[in-house]
Tab-separated table of C-alpha atoms and ligand atoms in Angstrom:
chain	number	residue	atom	x	y	z
A	26	UNK	CA	-5.695	-27.390	20.333
A	27	UNK	CA	-6.836	-24.610	22.580
A	28	UNK	CA	-5.204	-24.219	25.964
A	29	UNK	CA	-7.649	-25.380	28.637
A	30	UNK	CA	-6.480	-22.779	31.147
A	31	UNK	CA	-8.311	-20.087	29.146
A	32	UNK	CA	-12.004	-19.226	28.792
A	33	UNK	CA	-14.243	-16.560	27.253
A	34	UNK	CA	-15.773	-14.075	29.695
A	35	UNK	CA	-18.417	-11.388	29.159
A	36	UNK	CA	-17.057	-7.950	30.037
A	37	UNK	CA	-20.525	-6.833	31.197
A	38	UNK	CA	-22.169	-9.673	33.213
A	39	UNK	CA	-18.992	-11.800	33.698
A	40	UNK	CA	-20.684	-14.945	32.337
A	41	UNK	CA	-18.086	-17.560	31.349
A	42	UNK	CA	-17.930	-19.731	28.233
A	43	UNK	CA	-15.599	-22.402	26.974
A	44	UNK	CA	-13.180	-21.447	24.177
A	45	UNK	CA	-14.917	-23.923	21.880
A	46	UNK	CA	-18.226	-22.007	22.160
A	47	UNK	CA	-18.613	-20.282	18.811
A	48	UNK	CA	-19.790	-16.937	20.168
A	49	UNK	CA	-19.063	-13.337	19.255
A	50	UNK	CA	-21.019	-11.712	22.100
A	51	UNK	CA	-22.381	-12.964	25.434
A	52	UNK	CA	-25.370	-15.265	24.946
A	53	UNK	CA	-26.948	-13.899	28.154
A	54	UNK	CA	-26.631	-10.127	27.832
A	55	UNK	CA	-25.108	-9.404	24.419
A	56	UNK	CA	-21.935	-7.951	25.990
A	57	UNK	CA	-18.495	-8.188	24.376
A	58	UNK	CA	-16.296	-11.167	25.232
A	59	UNK	CA	-12.720	-11.299	26.462
A	60	UNK	CA	-10.456	-14.317	26.242
A	61	UNK	CA	-9.041	-14.652	29.760
A	62	UNK	CA	-6.910	-16.980	31.821
A	63	UNK	CA	-8.829	-19.016	34.387
A	64	UNK	CA	-6.290	-18.194	37.079
A	65	UNK	CA	-2.946	-16.501	37.591
A	66	UNK	CA	-0.196	-18.401	35.845
A	67	UNK	CA	2.779	-17.746	38.121
A	68	UNK	CA	4.868	-15.941	35.539
A	69	UNK	CA	8.532	-15.114	36.068
A	70	UNK	CA	8.959	-11.799	34.200
A	71	UNK	CA	12.713	-11.921	33.683
A	72	UNK	CA	12.683	-15.557	32.505
A	73	UNK	CA	9.943	-14.715	30.010
A	74	UNK	CA	11.780	-11.671	28.656
A	75	UNK	CA	14.822	-13.828	28.122
A	76	UNK	CA	12.839	-16.602	26.426
A	77	UNK	CA	11.173	-14.128	24.047
A	78	UNK	CA	14.494	-12.541	23.200
A	79	UNK	CA	16.097	-15.924	22.527
A	80	UNK	CA	13.278	-16.858	20.141
A	81	UNK	CA	14.310	-13.981	17.868
A	82	UNK	CA	17.254	-16.046	16.651
A	83	UNK	CA	15.205	-19.215	16.201
A	84	UNK	CA	14.070	-20.508	12.801
A	85	UNK	CA	10.824	-22.050	14.112
A	86	UNK	CA	7.853	-20.472	12.293
A	87	UNK	CA	6.164	-19.687	15.607
A	88	UNK	CA	9.242	-17.878	16.847
A	89	UNK	CA	9.618	-15.954	13.565
A	90	UNK	CA	6.106	-14.538	14.000
A	91	UNK	CA	5.931	-11.370	16.106
A	92	UNK	CA	2.591	-12.629	17.425
A	93	UNK	CA	3.264	-16.294	18.219
A	94	UNK	CA	6.640	-15.481	19.756
A	95	UNK	CA	4.560	-14.312	22.751
A	96	UNK	CA	2.437	-17.481	22.818
A	97	UNK	CA	2.610	-17.819	26.615
A	98	UNK	CA	-0.189	-15.214	26.510
A	99	UNK	CA	-2.219	-16.826	23.706
A	100	UNK	CA	-5.036	-19.332	24.354
A	101	UNK	CA	-3.580	-22.264	22.413
A	102	UNK	CA	-1.645	-25.363	23.325
A	103	UNK	CA	2.072	-25.003	22.654
A	104	UNK	CA	1.994	-27.444	19.719
A	105	UNK	CA	-1.246	-26.175	18.116
A	106	UNK	CA	-0.949	-25.822	14.322
A	107	UNK	CA	-0.914	-22.115	13.436
A	108	UNK	CA	-1.795	-20.107	10.323
A	109	UNK	CA	0.967	-17.544	9.929
A	110	UNK	CA	2.526	-15.264	7.322
A	111	UNK	CA	5.350	-14.151	9.610
A	112	UNK	CA	3.320	-11.195	10.889
A	113	UNK	CA	4.411	-8.651	13.482
A	114	UNK	CA	8.068	-7.747	14.023
A	115	UNK	CA	7.221	-4.245	12.806
A	116	UNK	CA	9.641	-1.346	13.177
A	117	UNK	CA	9.526	1.355	15.825
A	118	UNK	CA	10.871	4.434	14.079
A	119	UNK	CA	12.257	7.699	15.402
A	120	UNK	CA	10.429	10.456	13.520
A	121	UNK	CA	12.295	13.738	14.064
A	122	UNK	CA	10.401	15.824	11.484
A	123	UNK	CA	7.059	14.642	12.804
A	124	UNK	CA	8.316	15.407	16.334
A	125	UNK	CA	9.219	18.971	15.274
A	126	UNK	CA	5.812	19.365	13.671
A	127	UNK	CA	4.194	18.368	16.983
A	128	UNK	CA	6.694	20.465	19.024
A	129	UNK	CA	7.897	17.376	20.846
A	130	UNK	CA	11.493	16.565	21.775
A	131	UNK	CA	10.999	13.058	20.412
A	132	UNK	CA	8.312	11.006	18.734
A	133	UNK	CA	8.334	7.320	17.841
A	134	UNK	CA	6.101	5.699	15.238
A	135	UNK	CA	5.193	2.011	15.533
A	136	UNK	CA	4.484	1.071	11.924
A	137	UNK	CA	1.899	-1.701	11.778
A	138	UNK	CA	1.618	-1.044	8.041
A	139	UNK	CA	4.793	-3.137	7.709
A	140	UNK	CA	2.819	-6.355	8.215
A	141	UNK	CA	2.462	-8.950	5.403
A	142	UNK	CA	-0.703	-7.412	3.906
A	143	UNK	CA	0.244	-3.850	4.792
A	144	UNK	CA	-1.950	-3.238	7.834
A	145	UNK	CA	-2.240	-3.955	11.560
A	146	UNK	CA	-5.052	-6.426	10.910
A	147	UNK	CA	-2.614	-9.294	10.284
A	148	UNK	CA	-1.582	-9.592	13.929
A	149	UNK	CA	-5.178	-10.367	14.875
A	150	UNK	CA	-6.035	-12.366	11.791
A	151	UNK	CA	-3.323	-14.984	12.323
A	152	UNK	CA	-4.971	-15.864	15.650
A	153	UNK	CA	-8.596	-15.631	14.446
A	154	UNK	CA	-7.973	-17.880	11.431
A	155	UNK	CA	-6.004	-20.315	13.607
A	156	UNK	CA	-9.036	-20.441	15.923
A	157	UNK	CA	-11.330	-20.918	12.899
A	158	UNK	CA	-9.321	-24.044	12.101
A	159	UNK	CA	-9.515	-25.221	15.719
A	160	UNK	CA	-13.292	-24.952	15.546
A	161	UNK	CA	-13.449	-26.756	12.211
A	162	UNK	CA	-15.093	-23.743	10.552
A	163	UNK	CA	-15.916	-24.338	6.876
A	164	UNK	CA	-16.292	-20.708	5.864
A	165	UNK	CA	-14.779	-17.510	7.253
A	166	UNK	CA	-16.150	-14.037	6.615
A	167	UNK	CA	-15.883	-10.393	7.566
A	168	UNK	CA	-17.249	-6.949	6.828
A	169	UNK	CA	-14.517	-4.511	5.913
A	170	UNK	CA	-13.493	-1.033	4.824
A	171	UNK	CA	-10.650	-2.804	2.992
A	172	UNK	CA	-7.778	-3.709	5.316
A	173	UNK	CA	-9.572	-6.510	7.149
A	174	UNK	CA	-10.657	-7.859	3.768
A	175	UNK	CA	-7.094	-7.984	2.470
A	176	UNK	CA	-5.847	-9.587	5.655
A	177	UNK	CA	-8.563	-12.220	5.993
A	178	UNK	CA	-8.265	-13.098	2.300
A	179	UNK	CA	-4.547	-13.780	2.711
A	180	UNK	CA	-4.811	-15.836	5.907
A	181	UNK	CA	-7.817	-17.813	4.631
A	182	UNK	CA	-5.789	-18.632	1.518
A	183	UNK	CA	-2.915	-19.851	3.718
A	184	UNK	CA	-5.359	-22.037	5.644
A	185	UNK	CA	-7.109	-23.186	2.460
A	186	UNK	CA	-10.412	-22.005	3.946
A	187	UNK	CA	-13.155	-20.545	1.732
A	188	UNK	CA	-13.691	-16.905	2.598
A	189	UNK	CA	-16.212	-14.160	1.888
A	190	UNK	CA	-15.802	-10.462	2.332
A	191	UNK	CA	-18.564	-7.872	2.442
A	192	UNK	CA	-17.494	-4.365	1.508
A	193	UNK	CA	-19.316	-1.096	0.891
A	194	UNK	CA	-19.564	-0.837	-2.905
A	195	UNK	CA	-17.430	1.912	-4.421
A	196	UNK	CA	-15.992	2.989	-1.046
A	197	UNK	CA	-12.941	0.746	-0.743
A	198	UNK	CA	-9.552	1.767	-2.150
A	199	UNK	CA	-8.520	-0.132	-5.278
A	200	UNK	CA	-5.324	-1.308	-3.643
A	201	UNK	CA	-7.171	-3.041	-0.810
A	202	UNK	CA	-9.752	-4.574	-3.134
A	203	UNK	CA	-6.972	-5.783	-5.434
A	204	UNK	CA	-5.380	-7.636	-2.532
A	205	UNK	CA	-8.587	-9.450	-1.581
A	206	UNK	CA	-9.230	-10.448	-5.192
A	207	UNK	CA	-5.708	-11.714	-5.726
A	208	UNK	CA	-5.848	-13.849	-2.571
A	209	UNK	CA	-8.967	-15.531	-3.950
A	210	UNK	CA	-11.649	-14.268	-1.567
A	211	UNK	CA	-15.282	-14.054	-2.623
A	212	UNK	CA	-15.733	-10.273	-2.611
A	213	UNK	CA	-19.327	-9.083	-2.190
A	214	UNK	CA	-19.962	-5.393	-2.729
A	215	UNK	CA	-23.196	-4.144	-1.219
A	216	UNK	CA	-25.032	-0.862	-1.251
A	217	UNK	CA	-24.469	0.935	2.022
A	218	UNK	CA	-21.568	1.860	4.275
A	219	UNK	CA	-19.379	-0.315	6.524
A	220	UNK	CA	-21.942	-0.355	9.319
A	221	UNK	CA	-24.567	-1.826	6.978
A	222	UNK	CA	-22.029	-4.512	5.952
A	223	UNK	CA	-21.342	-5.281	9.617
A	224	UNK	CA	-25.034	-5.694	10.443
A	225	UNK	CA	-25.711	-8.083	7.599
A	226	UNK	CA	-22.676	-10.240	8.304
A	227	UNK	CA	-23.572	-10.502	11.985
A	228	UNK	CA	-27.014	-11.771	10.998
A	229	UNK	CA	-25.403	-14.288	8.658
A	230	UNK	CA	-23.036	-15.562	11.359
A	231	UNK	CA	-25.857	-16.163	13.883
A	232	UNK	CA	-26.908	-19.501	12.395
A	233	UNK	CA	-23.325	-20.766	12.314
A	234	UNK	CA	-23.032	-20.812	8.510
A	235	UNK	CA	-19.896	-18.679	8.594
A	236	UNK	CA	-17.219	-17.932	11.183
A	237	UNK	CA	-17.018	-14.174	11.694
A	238	UNK	CA	-13.546	-12.682	12.140
A	239	UNK	CA	-14.261	-8.982	12.574
A	240	UNK	CA	-12.712	-7.472	15.690
A	241	UNK	CA	-15.863	-8.283	17.674
A	242	UNK	CA	-14.314	-11.768	17.616
A	243	UNK	CA	-12.227	-11.880	20.822
A	244	UNK	CA	-9.520	-14.006	19.174
A	245	UNK	CA	-8.678	-11.086	16.860
A	246	UNK	CA	-8.039	-8.959	19.938
A	247	UNK	CA	-5.790	-11.688	21.404
A	248	UNK	CA	-3.494	-11.457	18.397
A	249	UNK	CA	-3.507	-7.682	18.244
A	250	UNK	CA	-2.704	-7.357	21.946
A	251	UNK	CA	0.750	-8.833	21.293
A	252	UNK	CA	1.709	-5.571	19.580
A	253	UNK	CA	1.785	-4.058	23.080
A	254	UNK	CA	4.243	-6.817	24.044
A	255	UNK	CA	6.455	-6.182	21.025
A	256	UNK	CA	6.378	-2.423	21.597
A	257	UNK	CA	7.253	-2.782	25.286
A	258	UNK	CA	10.138	-5.074	24.354
A	259	UNK	CA	11.408	-2.560	21.756
A	260	UNK	CA	11.432	0.076	24.497
A	261	UNK	CA	13.324	-2.252	26.865
A	262	UNK	CA	10.151	-2.689	28.923
A	263	UNK	CA	9.857	1.008	29.740
A	264	UNK	CA	6.464	2.066	28.438
A	265	UNK	CA	5.953	5.526	26.919
A	266	UNK	CA	4.014	8.235	28.741
A	267	UNK	CA	1.505	8.384	25.884
A	268	UNK	CA	0.298	5.935	23.251
A	269	UNK	CA	-1.801	7.480	20.475
A	270	UNK	CA	-3.994	5.448	18.106
A	271	UNK	CA	-6.441	6.075	15.266
A	272	UNK	CA	-10.036	5.193	16.176
A	273	UNK	CA	-12.407	3.422	13.771
A	274	UNK	CA	-14.067	0.210	14.865
A	275	UNK	CA	-11.972	0.519	18.074
A	276	UNK	CA	-10.687	-3.067	18.144
A	277	UNK	CA	-7.091	-1.863	18.056
A	278	UNK	CA	-7.508	0.481	21.039
A	279	UNK	CA	-9.194	-2.380	22.889
A	280	UNK	CA	-6.318	-4.707	22.060
A	281	UNK	CA	-3.571	-2.314	23.199
A	282	UNK	CA	-5.478	-1.771	26.450
A	283	UNK	CA	-5.726	-5.507	27.051
A	284	UNK	CA	-2.105	-6.119	26.103
A	285	UNK	CA	-0.700	-3.492	28.450
A	286	UNK	CA	-3.088	-4.578	31.236
A	287	UNK	CA	-1.809	-8.170	31.018
A	288	UNK	CA	1.812	-6.991	30.964
A	289	UNK	CA	1.205	-4.926	34.082
A	290	UNK	CA	-0.625	-7.741	35.907
A	291	UNK	CA	2.249	-10.103	35.090
A	292	UNK	CA	4.913	-7.743	36.377
A	293	UNK	CA	6.495	-7.285	32.928
A	294	UNK	CA	5.943	-3.507	33.038
A	295	UNK	CA	5.501	-1.100	35.946
A	296	UNK	CA	2.705	1.096	34.594
A	297	UNK	CA	0.444	1.537	31.575
A	298	UNK	CA	0.839	4.313	28.986
A	299	UNK	CA	-1.989	6.838	28.711
A	300	UNK	CA	-3.967	5.671	25.678
A	301	UNK	CA	-5.477	8.392	23.503
A	302	UNK	CA	-7.753	7.590	20.552
A	303	UNK	CA	-7.988	10.036	17.639
A	304	UNK	CA	-11.001	10.028	15.316
A	305	UNK	CA	-11.708	11.927	12.121
A	306	UNK	CA	-14.091	14.780	12.974
A	307	UNK	CA	-16.660	13.520	10.453
A	308	UNK	CA	-16.708	9.968	11.856
A	309	UNK	CA	-16.382	10.483	15.595
A	310	UNK	CA	-19.152	8.747	17.569
A	311	UNK	CA	-16.676	7.593	20.232
A	312	UNK	CA	-15.267	11.096	20.716
A	313	UNK	CA	-18.771	12.535	21.081
A	314	UNK	CA	-19.695	9.837	23.560
A	315	UNK	CA	-16.514	10.413	25.542
A	316	UNK	CA	-16.994	14.190	25.654
A	317	UNK	CA	-20.357	13.635	27.306
A	318	UNK	CA	-19.355	13.815	30.987
A	319	UNK	CA	-21.443	10.920	32.331
A	320	UNK	CA	-20.797	8.587	29.348
A	321	UNK	CA	-24.517	7.775	29.380
A	322	UNK	CA	-25.628	6.528	25.982
A	323	UNK	CA	-23.618	5.722	22.883
A	324	UNK	CA	-25.137	7.263	19.759
A	325	UNK	CA	-24.060	5.830	16.423
A	326	UNK	CA	-23.301	8.156	13.530
A	327	UNK	CA	-25.540	7.032	10.638
A	328	UNK	CA	-23.553	8.960	8.052
A	329	UNK	CA	-19.849	8.907	8.909
A	330	UNK	CA	-17.786	11.047	6.534
A	331	UNK	CA	-14.029	11.091	6.080
A	332	UNK	CA	-11.482	10.472	3.332
A	333	UNK	CA	-9.622	8.296	5.858
A	334	UNK	CA	-11.716	5.339	4.704
A	335	UNK	CA	-10.159	2.842	7.134
A	336	UNK	CA	-11.842	4.692	10.034
A	337	UNK	CA	-15.029	5.709	8.259
A	338	UNK	CA	-17.177	3.874	10.799
A	339	UNK	CA	-20.246	5.204	12.582
A	340	UNK	CA	-21.170	2.201	14.750
A	341	UNK	CA	-17.926	0.898	16.272
A	342	UNK	CA	-18.650	-2.469	17.845
A	343	UNK	CA	-15.735	-2.488	20.284
A	344	UNK	CA	-16.417	0.843	21.996
A	345	UNK	CA	-16.994	-0.598	25.508
A	346	UNK	CA	-13.562	-2.237	25.441
A	347	UNK	CA	-11.928	0.901	24.043
A	348	UNK	CA	-13.606	2.975	26.753
A	349	UNK	CA	-12.116	0.627	29.347
A	350	UNK	CA	-8.638	1.103	27.829
A	351	UNK	CA	-8.907	4.888	27.732
A	352	UNK	CA	-10.390	5.364	31.215
A	353	UNK	CA	-8.149	2.920	33.067
A	354	UNK	CA	-5.030	4.548	31.613
A	355	UNK	CA	-6.129	8.164	32.070
A	356	UNK	CA	-6.054	8.803	28.329
A	357	UNK	CA	-8.614	10.529	26.148
A	358	UNK	CA	-10.497	10.679	22.871
A	359	UNK	CA	-10.162	13.599	20.455
A	360	UNK	CA	-10.947	14.514	16.851
A	361	UNK	CA	-8.968	16.048	13.992
A	362	UNK	CA	-10.099	17.639	10.726
A	363	UNK	CA	-9.575	16.362	7.187
A	364	UNK	CA	-7.030	19.161	6.589
A	365	UNK	CA	-5.103	18.226	9.738
A	366	UNK	CA	-5.032	14.545	8.723
A	367	UNK	CA	-3.787	15.336	5.209
A	368	UNK	CA	-1.004	17.645	6.397
A	369	UNK	CA	0.127	15.257	9.124
A	370	UNK	CA	0.290	12.441	6.577
A	371	UNK	CA	2.609	14.470	4.361
A	372	UNK	CA	4.804	15.368	7.357
A	373	UNK	CA	5.124	11.676	8.301
A	374	UNK	CA	6.138	11.094	4.682
A	375	UNK	CA	8.999	13.567	5.052
A	376	UNK	CA	10.388	11.291	7.737
A	377	UNK	CA	10.646	8.631	5.039
A	378	UNK	CA	7.713	6.762	6.536
A	379	UNK	CA	4.625	6.046	4.442
A	380	UNK	CA	1.205	5.532	5.962
A	381	UNK	CA	-2.422	5.624	4.904
A	382	UNK	CA	-4.633	8.616	5.837
A	383	UNK	CA	-6.267	7.015	8.910
A	384	UNK	CA	-2.831	6.447	10.471
A	385	UNK	CA	-2.017	10.157	10.224
A	386	UNK	CA	-4.822	11.058	12.649
A	387	UNK	CA	-2.254	10.160	15.308
A	388	UNK	CA	0.349	12.802	14.451
A	389	UNK	CA	-2.416	15.352	13.796
A	390	UNK	CA	-3.862	14.508	17.210
A	391	UNK	CA	-0.512	14.679	18.992
A	392	UNK	CA	0.106	18.145	17.571
A	393	UNK	CA	-3.203	19.258	19.114
A	394	UNK	CA	-2.530	17.554	22.445
A	395	UNK	CA	0.859	19.267	22.734
A	396	UNK	CA	-0.642	22.649	21.797
A	397	UNK	CA	-3.360	22.117	24.418
A	398	UNK	CA	-0.837	21.175	27.106
A	399	UNK	CA	-2.166	17.615	27.488
A	400	UNK	CA	1.185	16.242	26.312
A	401	UNK	CA	4.364	17.987	27.532
A	402	UNK	CA	7.237	18.523	25.081
A	403	UNK	CA	9.639	16.280	27.038
A	404	UNK	CA	7.252	13.338	27.482
A	405	UNK	CA	7.741	10.071	25.619
A	406	UNK	CA	5.125	9.486	22.944
A	407	UNK	CA	4.479	6.590	20.583
A	408	UNK	CA	1.975	6.840	17.718
A	409	UNK	CA	0.690	3.698	16.030
A	410	UNK	CA	0.499	3.777	12.236
A	411	UNK	CA	-2.025	1.189	11.139
A	412	UNK	CA	-1.715	0.985	7.349
A	413	UNK	CA	0.849	1.376	4.596
A	414	UNK	CA	1.084	4.349	2.208
A	415	UNK	CA	0.443	2.115	-0.814
A	416	UNK	CA	-3.013	1.250	0.561
A	417	UNK	CA	-4.447	4.501	-0.825
A	418	UNK	CA	-2.300	6.221	-3.447
A	419	UNK	CA	-5.190	8.161	-5.061
A	420	UNK	CA	-5.405	10.251	-1.895
A	421	UNK	CA	-1.662	10.892	-1.906
A	422	UNK	CA	-1.544	11.967	-5.541
A	423	UNK	CA	-4.488	14.321	-5.082
A	424	UNK	CA	-2.906	15.930	-2.017
A	425	UNK	CA	0.393	16.529	-3.787
A	426	UNK	CA	-1.399	17.866	-6.857
A	427	UNK	CA	-3.379	20.174	-4.568
A	428	UNK	CA	-6.683	18.692	-5.767
A	429	UNK	CA	-7.868	16.812	-2.686
A	430	UNK	CA	-11.509	17.498	-1.781
A	431	UNK	CA	-13.072	16.692	1.612
A	432	UNK	CA	-16.454	14.905	1.896
A	433	UNK	CA	-18.163	18.268	2.544
A	434	UNK	CA	-16.750	19.491	-0.803
A	435	UNK	CA	-14.245	21.882	0.750
A	436	UNK	CA	-10.789	21.931	-0.793
A	437	UNK	CA	-7.963	20.445	1.247
A	438	UNK	CA	-4.882	22.628	0.785
A	439	UNK	CA	-1.667	20.865	-0.142
A	440	UNK	CA	0.285	22.723	2.539
A	441	UNK	CA	3.159	20.257	2.281
A	442	UNK	CA	2.515	19.312	-1.338
A	443	UNK	CA	5.344	18.043	-3.525
A	444	UNK	CA	4.110	18.398	-7.085
A	445	UNK	CA	5.685	16.581	-9.993
A	446	UNK	CA	7.341	18.963	-12.452
A	447	UNK	CA	6.981	18.641	-16.219
A	448	UNK	CA	10.129	19.507	-18.100
A	449	UNK	CA	11.806	19.048	-21.462
A	450	UNK	CA	14.251	16.177	-21.835
A	451	UNK	CA	17.380	18.303	-21.999
A	452	UNK	CA	20.397	18.322	-19.713
A	453	UNK	CA	20.290	22.097	-19.297
A	454	UNK	CA	16.654	22.147	-18.340
A	455	UNK	CA	17.193	19.394	-15.772
A	456	UNK	CA	20.328	21.040	-14.355
A	457	UNK	CA	18.460	24.310	-13.935
A	458	UNK	CA	15.630	22.589	-12.088
A	459	UNK	CA	17.941	20.564	-9.871
A	460	UNK	CA	19.991	23.579	-8.783
A	461	UNK	CA	16.989	25.919	-8.392
A	462	UNK	CA	16.598	27.341	-4.924
A	463	UNK	CA	13.109	26.253	-3.943
A	464	UNK	CA	13.217	27.783	-0.487
A	465	UNK	CA	11.977	31.095	-2.015
B	7	ZN	ZN1	-23.014	-11.001	29.496
């Protein structure tokens, strides 16, 4: 059951709708929807912190989930049946080599790639698929560059709900496609990019035939916002000066903004971190929009181009919410090149932390922000990694073999490449290689 003290509210015209209304945008003005509390709940911050900490030693499935552990902020009744794979509870790593690379005293990486299907999508999907069950949906669907597909396929399988996934043919990494196939989803490859997939699935969802769980669905954002809660808890409720995120469809930036806003309003934190979104230079409609001083009209990019396929999106549906998160926190939106993404990814790897290319926009972006004086060397910075290294190993192998080629056909140099070495199977040959001084 949904919790009756919540409703859906349009972020543009403030129209209100019941949680049971199967909407993705406002039926009056087409604006994005938030799930909000009807009124202040009278929260006691220290009691809540203690309750959430105590749940960490519980064996209840809801307490084991890093999302449902924070269910006081989720729009469901306390005993509602949930669809969970034990998502969340992801590590917050110190990354000293990445910090050096950025010329920072310290840098922490929140690795959302350590979720059950290897990406941040799981924290939102557990809530969206739970809501699908609440509504009695018979079919769930999404458009995807790969990670959402893998995540929805897994959660739909857990819920025993038929599921369809629309992906751009030939543009999704094999690893992500393999996940969706293994979890039993109906995978439909169409001609066209992600934005074409998104348009067609939105049309399909209008007549109620399928329940759409892309991040335009406000219940996805509700789940993803709990990552802000988990991060704040990991930092003993002292938020960092800066939070840096990759920007694709912009649901994640929206969710962090909402999460930190609710924490602040409830007295659980004292301020919000400055939220900066980093886009790939070839797929940067939000950055272009933001650079325009009066933020007048949002222009989609019809032909987004980047090897970071998870953020290869030219018409990000959640941009108004992401704009709210960036402006209210005094953050920003910047771009980084394909070369900068590839190098940053390899540097993150040297910290023993594996991420997919899109995630590395963060460290590439932080390096720029420090060089430009936007971030000071002593400030506290957290970057969010959104997907696991094993999501796209072709890219990694090509980088380390110095054969990676950008979408504009320029060569990406393997500046931090670590090439495999062919050698004869003799002890002497191996000993010579192992003791060789490779510092030159
Ligand atoms: Zn509206």
